[in-house]
Short mmCIF file of C-alpha atoms and ligand atoms in Angstrom, two decimals:
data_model
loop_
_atom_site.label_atom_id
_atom_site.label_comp_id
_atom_site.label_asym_id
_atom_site.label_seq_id
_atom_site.Cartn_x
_atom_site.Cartn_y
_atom_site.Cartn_z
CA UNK P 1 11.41 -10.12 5.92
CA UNK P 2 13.83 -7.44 7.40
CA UNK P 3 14.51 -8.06 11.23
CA UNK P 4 13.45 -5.41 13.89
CA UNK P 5 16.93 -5.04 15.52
CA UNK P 6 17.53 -2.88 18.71
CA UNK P 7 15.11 0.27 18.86
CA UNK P 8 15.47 1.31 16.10
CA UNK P 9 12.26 1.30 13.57
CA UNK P 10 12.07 -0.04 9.90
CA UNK P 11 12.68 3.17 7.58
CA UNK P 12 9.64 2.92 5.27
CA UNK P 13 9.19 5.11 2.49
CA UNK P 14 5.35 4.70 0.99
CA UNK P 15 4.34 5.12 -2.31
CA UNK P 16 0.97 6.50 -3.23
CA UNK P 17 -0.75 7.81 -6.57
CA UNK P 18 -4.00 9.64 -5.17
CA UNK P 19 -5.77 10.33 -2.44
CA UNK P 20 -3.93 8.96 0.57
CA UNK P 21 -6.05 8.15 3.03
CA UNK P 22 -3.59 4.89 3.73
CA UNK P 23 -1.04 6.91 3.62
CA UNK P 24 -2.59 9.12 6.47
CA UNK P 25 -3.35 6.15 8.42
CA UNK P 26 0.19 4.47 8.37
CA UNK P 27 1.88 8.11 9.22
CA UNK P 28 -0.26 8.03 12.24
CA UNK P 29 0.64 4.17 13.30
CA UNK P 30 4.24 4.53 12.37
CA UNK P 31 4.02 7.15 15.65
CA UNK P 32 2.79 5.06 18.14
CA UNK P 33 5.43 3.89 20.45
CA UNK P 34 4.38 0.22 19.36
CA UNK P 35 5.23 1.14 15.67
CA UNK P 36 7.69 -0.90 14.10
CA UNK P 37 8.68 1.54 11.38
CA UNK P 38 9.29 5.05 10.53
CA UNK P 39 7.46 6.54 7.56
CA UNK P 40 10.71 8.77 6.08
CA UNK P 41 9.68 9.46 2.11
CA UNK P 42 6.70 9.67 0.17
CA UNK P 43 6.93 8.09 -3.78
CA UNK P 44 4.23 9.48 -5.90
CA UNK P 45 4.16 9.20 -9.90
CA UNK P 46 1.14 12.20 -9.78
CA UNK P 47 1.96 15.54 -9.20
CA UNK P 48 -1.59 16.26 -8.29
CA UNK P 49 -2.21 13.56 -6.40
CA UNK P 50 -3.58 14.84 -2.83
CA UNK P 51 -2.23 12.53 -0.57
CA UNK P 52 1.31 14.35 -1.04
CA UNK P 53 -0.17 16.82 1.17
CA UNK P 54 0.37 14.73 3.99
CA UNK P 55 4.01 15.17 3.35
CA UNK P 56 3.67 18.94 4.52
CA UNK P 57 1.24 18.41 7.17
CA UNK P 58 3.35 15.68 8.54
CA UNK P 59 6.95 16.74 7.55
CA UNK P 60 8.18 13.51 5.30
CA UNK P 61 10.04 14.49 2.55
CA UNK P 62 8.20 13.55 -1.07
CA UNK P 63 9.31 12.88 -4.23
CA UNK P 64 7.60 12.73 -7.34
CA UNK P 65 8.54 10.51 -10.47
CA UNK P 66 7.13 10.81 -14.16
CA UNK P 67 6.57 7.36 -15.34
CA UNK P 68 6.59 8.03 -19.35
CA UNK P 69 9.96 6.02 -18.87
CA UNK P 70 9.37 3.85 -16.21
CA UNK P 71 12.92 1.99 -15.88
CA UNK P 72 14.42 5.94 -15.59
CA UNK P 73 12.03 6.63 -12.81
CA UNK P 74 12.54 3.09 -11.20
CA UNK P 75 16.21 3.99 -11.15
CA UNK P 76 16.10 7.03 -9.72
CA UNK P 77 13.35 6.03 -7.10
CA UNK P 78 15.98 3.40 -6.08
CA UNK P 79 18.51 6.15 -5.62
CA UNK P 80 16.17 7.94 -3.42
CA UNK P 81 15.40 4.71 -1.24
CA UNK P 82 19.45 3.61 -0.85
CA UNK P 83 20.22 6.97 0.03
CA UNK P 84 17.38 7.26 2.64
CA UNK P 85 18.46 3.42 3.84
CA UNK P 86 14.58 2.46 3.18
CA UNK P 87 14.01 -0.91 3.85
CA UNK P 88 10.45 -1.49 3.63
CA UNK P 89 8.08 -0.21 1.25
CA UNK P 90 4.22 0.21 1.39
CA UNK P 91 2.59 0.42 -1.61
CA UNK P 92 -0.97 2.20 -0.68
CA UNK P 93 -3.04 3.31 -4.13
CA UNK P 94 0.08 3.27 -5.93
CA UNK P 95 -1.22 2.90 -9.17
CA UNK P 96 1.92 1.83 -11.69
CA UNK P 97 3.05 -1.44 -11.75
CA UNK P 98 6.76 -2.07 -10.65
CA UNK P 99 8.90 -3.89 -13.18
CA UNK P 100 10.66 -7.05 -11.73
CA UNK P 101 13.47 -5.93 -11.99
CA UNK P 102 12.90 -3.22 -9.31
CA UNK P 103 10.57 -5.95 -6.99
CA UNK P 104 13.81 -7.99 -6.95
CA UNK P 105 16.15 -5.45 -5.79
CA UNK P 106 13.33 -4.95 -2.69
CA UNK P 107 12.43 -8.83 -2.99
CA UNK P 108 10.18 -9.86 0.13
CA UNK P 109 10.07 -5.64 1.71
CA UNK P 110 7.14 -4.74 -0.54
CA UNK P 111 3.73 -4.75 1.10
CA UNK P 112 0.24 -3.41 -0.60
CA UNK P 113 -2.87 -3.32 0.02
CA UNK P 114 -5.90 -4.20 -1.66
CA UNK P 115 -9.36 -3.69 -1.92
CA UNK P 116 -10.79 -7.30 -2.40
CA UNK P 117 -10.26 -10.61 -0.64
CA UNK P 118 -7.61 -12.07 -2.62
CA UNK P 119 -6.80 -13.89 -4.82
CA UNK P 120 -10.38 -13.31 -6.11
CA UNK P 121 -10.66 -9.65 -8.06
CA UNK P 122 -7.37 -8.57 -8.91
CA UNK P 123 -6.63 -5.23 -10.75
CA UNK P 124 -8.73 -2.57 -11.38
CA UNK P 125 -12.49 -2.01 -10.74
CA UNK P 126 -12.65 -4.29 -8.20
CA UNK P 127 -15.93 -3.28 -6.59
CA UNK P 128 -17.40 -2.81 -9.43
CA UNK P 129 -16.78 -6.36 -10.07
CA UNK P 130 -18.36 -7.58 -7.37
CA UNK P 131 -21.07 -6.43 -6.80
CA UNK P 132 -22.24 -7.69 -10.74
CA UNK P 133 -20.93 -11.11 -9.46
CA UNK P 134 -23.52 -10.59 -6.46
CA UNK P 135 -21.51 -11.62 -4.37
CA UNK P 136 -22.07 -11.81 -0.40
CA UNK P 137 -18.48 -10.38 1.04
CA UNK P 138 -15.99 -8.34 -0.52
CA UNK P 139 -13.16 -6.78 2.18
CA UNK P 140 -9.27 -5.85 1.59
CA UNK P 141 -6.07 -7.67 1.74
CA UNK P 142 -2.16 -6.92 2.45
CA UNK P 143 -0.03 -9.12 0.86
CA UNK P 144 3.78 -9.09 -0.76
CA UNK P 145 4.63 -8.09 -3.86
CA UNK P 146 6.11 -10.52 -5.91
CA UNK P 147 6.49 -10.72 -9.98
CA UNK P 148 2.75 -11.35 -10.66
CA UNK P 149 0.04 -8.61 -9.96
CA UNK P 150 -2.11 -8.85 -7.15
CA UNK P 151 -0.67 -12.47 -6.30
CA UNK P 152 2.35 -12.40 -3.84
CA UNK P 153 1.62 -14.04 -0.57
CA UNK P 154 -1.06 -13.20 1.59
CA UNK P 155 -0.27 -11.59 5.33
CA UNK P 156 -4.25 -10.62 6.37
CA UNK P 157 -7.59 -9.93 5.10
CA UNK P 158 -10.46 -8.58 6.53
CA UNK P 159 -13.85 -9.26 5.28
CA UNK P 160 -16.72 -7.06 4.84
CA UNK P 161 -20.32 -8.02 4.77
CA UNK P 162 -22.34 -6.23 1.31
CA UNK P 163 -25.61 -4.67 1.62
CA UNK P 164 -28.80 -5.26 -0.56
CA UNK P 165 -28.41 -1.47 -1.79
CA UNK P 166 -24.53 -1.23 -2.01
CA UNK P 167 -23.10 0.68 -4.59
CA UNK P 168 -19.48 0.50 -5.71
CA UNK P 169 -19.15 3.83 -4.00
CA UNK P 170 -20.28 2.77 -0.91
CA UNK P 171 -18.37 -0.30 -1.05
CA UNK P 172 -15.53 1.40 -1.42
CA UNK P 173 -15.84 3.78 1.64
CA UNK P 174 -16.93 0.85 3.71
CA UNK P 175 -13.94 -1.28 2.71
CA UNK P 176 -11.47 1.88 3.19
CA UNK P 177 -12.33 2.28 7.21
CA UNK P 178 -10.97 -1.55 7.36
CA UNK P 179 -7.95 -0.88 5.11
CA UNK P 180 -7.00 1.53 7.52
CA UNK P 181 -6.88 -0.84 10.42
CA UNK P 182 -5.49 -3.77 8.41
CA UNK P 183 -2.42 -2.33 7.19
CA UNK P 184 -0.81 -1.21 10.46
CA UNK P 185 -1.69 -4.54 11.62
CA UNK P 186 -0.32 -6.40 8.91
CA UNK P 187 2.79 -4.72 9.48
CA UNK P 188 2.99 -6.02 13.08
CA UNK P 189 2.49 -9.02 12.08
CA UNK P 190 5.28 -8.83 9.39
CA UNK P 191 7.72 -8.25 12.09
CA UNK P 192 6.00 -10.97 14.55
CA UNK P 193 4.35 -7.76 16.64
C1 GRF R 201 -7.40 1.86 -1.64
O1 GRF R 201 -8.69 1.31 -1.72
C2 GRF R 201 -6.37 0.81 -1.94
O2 GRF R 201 -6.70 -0.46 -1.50
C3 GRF R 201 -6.36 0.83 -3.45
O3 GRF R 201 -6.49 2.21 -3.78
C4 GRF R 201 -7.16 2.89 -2.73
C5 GRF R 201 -6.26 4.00 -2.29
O4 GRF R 201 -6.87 4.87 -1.38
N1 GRF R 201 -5.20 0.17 -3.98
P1 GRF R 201 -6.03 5.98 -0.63
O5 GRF R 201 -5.25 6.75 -1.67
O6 GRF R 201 -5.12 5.29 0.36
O7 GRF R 201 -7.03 6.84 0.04
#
């Protein structure tokens, strides 16, 4: 992973598809004096997508990207991120999945987060999934991005206990509050913080 050098801070550009509540959350870390990066672009493939409000409240420049072609988008999201001198991405709700050949070109500076434990429930519908596996915990994890969806290695977790009446509505909110907390410090720990 990239080296925190000087005082400088890790430009970070995160890439979101809807709401952004992780979004929110990582603007707010990346000012704390303790912050290791600086949140400098927003990625978003949705036009509507709310979270790009955030941009304006916040001041970040955002871009958005059609992804009917995905390796023209890719190419021109890479433009934006050289010319910004990005050098960390967070991935947080983005919901396309980035060819390899664009992971390799940002090979170990992709984080994302994830609304199970990993490596159980990958992709979609996660708590949907398990709550009809009854299970006992669900919770959220950062990890890399490598090649494979859902599977690059882990950096933290946080588990969450489910109730007797939990819905996957209500799983979701409860796990959000914790993916708030996890990803800012998952990215101190990426930089030994
Ligand atoms: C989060 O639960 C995240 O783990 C998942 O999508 C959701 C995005 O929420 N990948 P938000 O847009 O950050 O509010």
């Amino acid at each position: 992973m990239v080296l925190l050098t000087g005082s400088n801070k890790i430009k970070t550009a995160v890439f979101i598809s809807g709401k952004g509540s992780n979004l929110k959350s990582l603007i707010k870390f990346s000012k704390k004096n303790n912050s290791p990066i600086s949140i400098d672009l927003i990625i978003c493939d949705n036009l509507n997508a709310k979270g790009l409000n955030f941009g304006n409240t916040f001041k970040i420049k955002k871009k958005v990207f059609n992804f009917k072609n995905k390796a023209k988008a890719e190419n021109k999201i890479l433009f934006e991120l050289k010319s910004k001198n990005i050098n960390l991405i967070c991935l947080a709700g983005f919901m396309k999945i980035l060819s390899k050949n664009f992971i390799k070109k940002f090979k170990g500076k992709i984080l994302n987060i994830h609304p199970s434990l990993l490596p159980k429930y990958k992709g979609l519908n996660t708590h949907q999934r398990v709550l009809e596996n009854n299970e006992k915990y669900s919770g959220c994890t950062v990890h890399y991005v490598s090649y494979k969806l859902d599977s690059g290695e882990i950096i933290l977790q946080k588990k969450v206990k489910i109730k007797r009446k939990e819905t996957p509505k209500s799983l979701a909110k409860k796990i959000l509050v914790q993916e708030h907390k996890l990803y800012p410090k998952a990215i101190l720990k990426v930089f030994r913080l």
